[in-house]
């Protein structure tokens, strides 16, 4: 039943004011969850969490097993959390639900199952003794005390601290806690205590001992296995869970336990079987793990089998596929909500409003997860919940419904103040006031209300649409909105502009690669509008500032596009798009780019001979210019890059797609490719063919540069330049060397089987020295013999010189150098050519075998790097290609004393204009050093390699040097033994208008500078 309109308006105004504080119903941020609480802890209180947000802040209450909880000594609230004081498993274990409420509605939390883990003590009552015969089986019952939560079982034997070890004879079931002994032995007599441990409370209790006594009246005989511990016939296992199967048998002898699948399939690697085979565990259970499992117990007396069927329980937890969203609806509107959840079994649905089951009315329809409320009124506002539930649980989805009523309001969405449109165009003036219920819309221009016509129409959403606009349509338009709560209006102006037209559109063009072109785009427009030009290439925007090839040119009414250095990739469709605030126009043009041809395709090589190969190919892209010719190129391991090869026909025309490559080298690997040519230029090459080897052939190239000579006595040495591998024409390549003495007719031939050979030596001690021979060298391979070189003359080896050089004498130059002279050996006297001489020298007292050698072509030699004041023995030998002759009589020579080791000291310098005055202390030679005969001054400009030298017999010198550069100067003493030690480099600073002087002491490596001002600049002097 609807409230009176006046009350609706008041509620609506109240809602508008409340929006400023964002009122909303309660929404859970933390819900209670299934929990297990240990009861042995020192904390005697338990918290169950619940928290919700809302404005106003929500209040809380709780239900236990569906009944409201009254706050008493057992329960109290801390904000939304429920506090259980002095929890008790019997009184407080069950299902809890939190309820949050505020003035806008109520929501229920999920139901949480709360359990308490505990473990009570065993009874203190003594346990009766168990009397068994040796060989008999026994089962000791644990009888665990009341407990909750996961527990584990073990047994203690005779009070030992460690639990009883399980093996194939003893087994403790974690299902019942019982101890099974398959065959009792004498060592089993004693007291057995059952130990139970709660994993949640971490507490342990022990039973009273159970004595096991051995009967002496008889011994149990052998019997077949009896399976005492076994699993169920049908076990349902959920996806992803873990399942453990227990199996243990009694018997004598002790049975052996094995596991298998009834279908014969092997166990996957994830299955675990404990050491005694009594437990089989399957983790992460999957559909393929389902089936019949068998436990086989076997001994010498027989066998027994236990079977169980593991059934895959395909259960999916409930989860939302489609949930609810808050709805803000106008009064009299229709609400449609749908929630959908996935899960197995398939869930059913319930709907709640403010925590209570939603009652059906004519206006309210529920179909599963779908809710429809028609003709909403304010009383429908509240918190709604959709519940999806199956046997596995329940999940909740919550949302708030706010129903509002208000007069039309343009404050948040007024009519646009100014709407621009071009002549002949279409304009839509939007009108979207906020109103509940929806307002009725009418329009007026000036003071006249508008009616729908062919050119003007009020659209369903209230907007005004005008088509084929003319100048007369401009003016002020007002949207009037009205609903039962009031009327409101909002106005805006329609401004009509001249339409934009492209007067110089881009035209279809042809261009050649490398050219620059301009695509025009010029418009006529309304003077008050500023057009924006944008170009598109094949549907994508042209980024003018980011691409080197494109540049936009033109004035305010032109947006021409210049393409510089056109490439093939620039071919395609170009669109000029012109935008103004009122309209958009465009024009398109196609650009064809003519360029060199693309690479030919599908190159094949066939019918390869020793010197030819047939090629064929398919034409590649012509790039808008027909191919005029093709060029065949080849590459070998010996060529430098790709080279054009001769073809038949010599020039391959553009319409021909085959050719024969000729003049190839036999027995060489070739790769071929084809290049197309058109009027624009040479295109890209085709993909190279695979490497193919031409057939072998007889060699066609003879060795070159055949010569020889030299060697030892009795030898004829013949040399030549080897034939390159690419011209050997086949395998088994070698050389045929032929020679004969001049004046004879018979050739002596020998085969050199190495393709890399370049030398052959013929030995015959009877050959006189320098005997002339006619020589030629031929080639061959496995196919046959090739050509021979032209005949040339080669002389046999010479004999060593027979005479020694005469009149050998030696002059001492310094402490480290000597000069040796001798008379040449006459050529005619020797009977052979003299190529040069060999000078031997060694220190007196050393063996001649340790002598050093210097070879020269003249009759004088300078020997350096010698020791000072040392006697050397010198001899000379003549030499030719056969070797060295006898040596001359040895000559003794003693080098001069070493030069002074002390450098010139206390060097002082004075710079005036372009003159440098140097003076230093006299150097006194030691007793074993050469006397000082003078001094040498060496100087050079900074950063230059050229040096100048001045010699003097005084301890001072004056240098005339160009101004403007710094200098490095050093001073050395002169002696017959050579140059003495250097003073070290003395740096004279850059010359300028300054007079300066300095002092350098080699003993302390220190330079002192003194500068004084000069009133002139020195001029450069040539020295």
Coordinates of C-alpha atoms in Angstrom, one line a residue, residues 595-601 617-623 625-633 652-657 673-686:
X595 CA 60.3 0.9 -57.1
X596 CA 63.0 -1.7 -57.9
X597 CA 61.6 -5.2 -58.2
X598 CA 61.2 -7.4 -55.2
X599 CA 63.3 -10.6 -54.9
X600 CA 62.6 -13.4 -57.4
X601 CA 61.0 -16.5 -55.8
X617 CA 62.8 -19.1 -60.9
X618 CA 59.5 -17.3 -60.5
X619 CA 59.0 -13.6 -60.7
X620 CA 58.7 -11.5 -57.5
X621 CA 56.8 -8.3 -57.0
X622 CA 57.3 -5.9 -59.8
X623 CA 56.5 -2.9 -57.6
X625 CA 57.4 -1.3 -62.9
X626 CA 57.9 -4.3 -65.2
X627 CA 61.1 -6.3 -64.9
X628 CA 63.5 -5.6 -67.9
X629 CA 66.3 -8.0 -67.1
X630 CA 67.6 -10.6 -64.6
X631 CA 71.2 -11.1 -63.4
X632 CA 72.5 -14.4 -62.1
X633 CA 75.0 -14.2 -59.3
X652 CA 68.4 -12.6 -69.5
X653 CA 65.3 -10.5 -70.5
X654 CA 62.6 -9.8 -68.0
X655 CA 60.0 -12.1 -69.5
X656 CA 62.5 -15.1 -69.3
X657 CA 62.5 -17.0 -66.0
X673 CA 70.9 -16.1 -56.5
X674 CA 68.9 -14.0 -59.0
X675 CA 68.5 -10.2 -59.1
X676 CA 65.7 -8.5 -61.0
X677 CA 66.1 -5.1 -62.7
X678 CA 63.5 -2.6 -63.9
X679 CA 63.5 1.0 -65.0
X680 CA 63.7 2.2 -61.4
X681 CA 66.7 0.2 -60.5
X682 CA 68.2 -3.1 -59.2
X683 CA 66.0 -5.0 -56.8
X684 CA 66.7 -7.2 -53.9
X685 CA 68.3 -10.6 -54.6
X686 CA 66.4 -13.9 -54.2

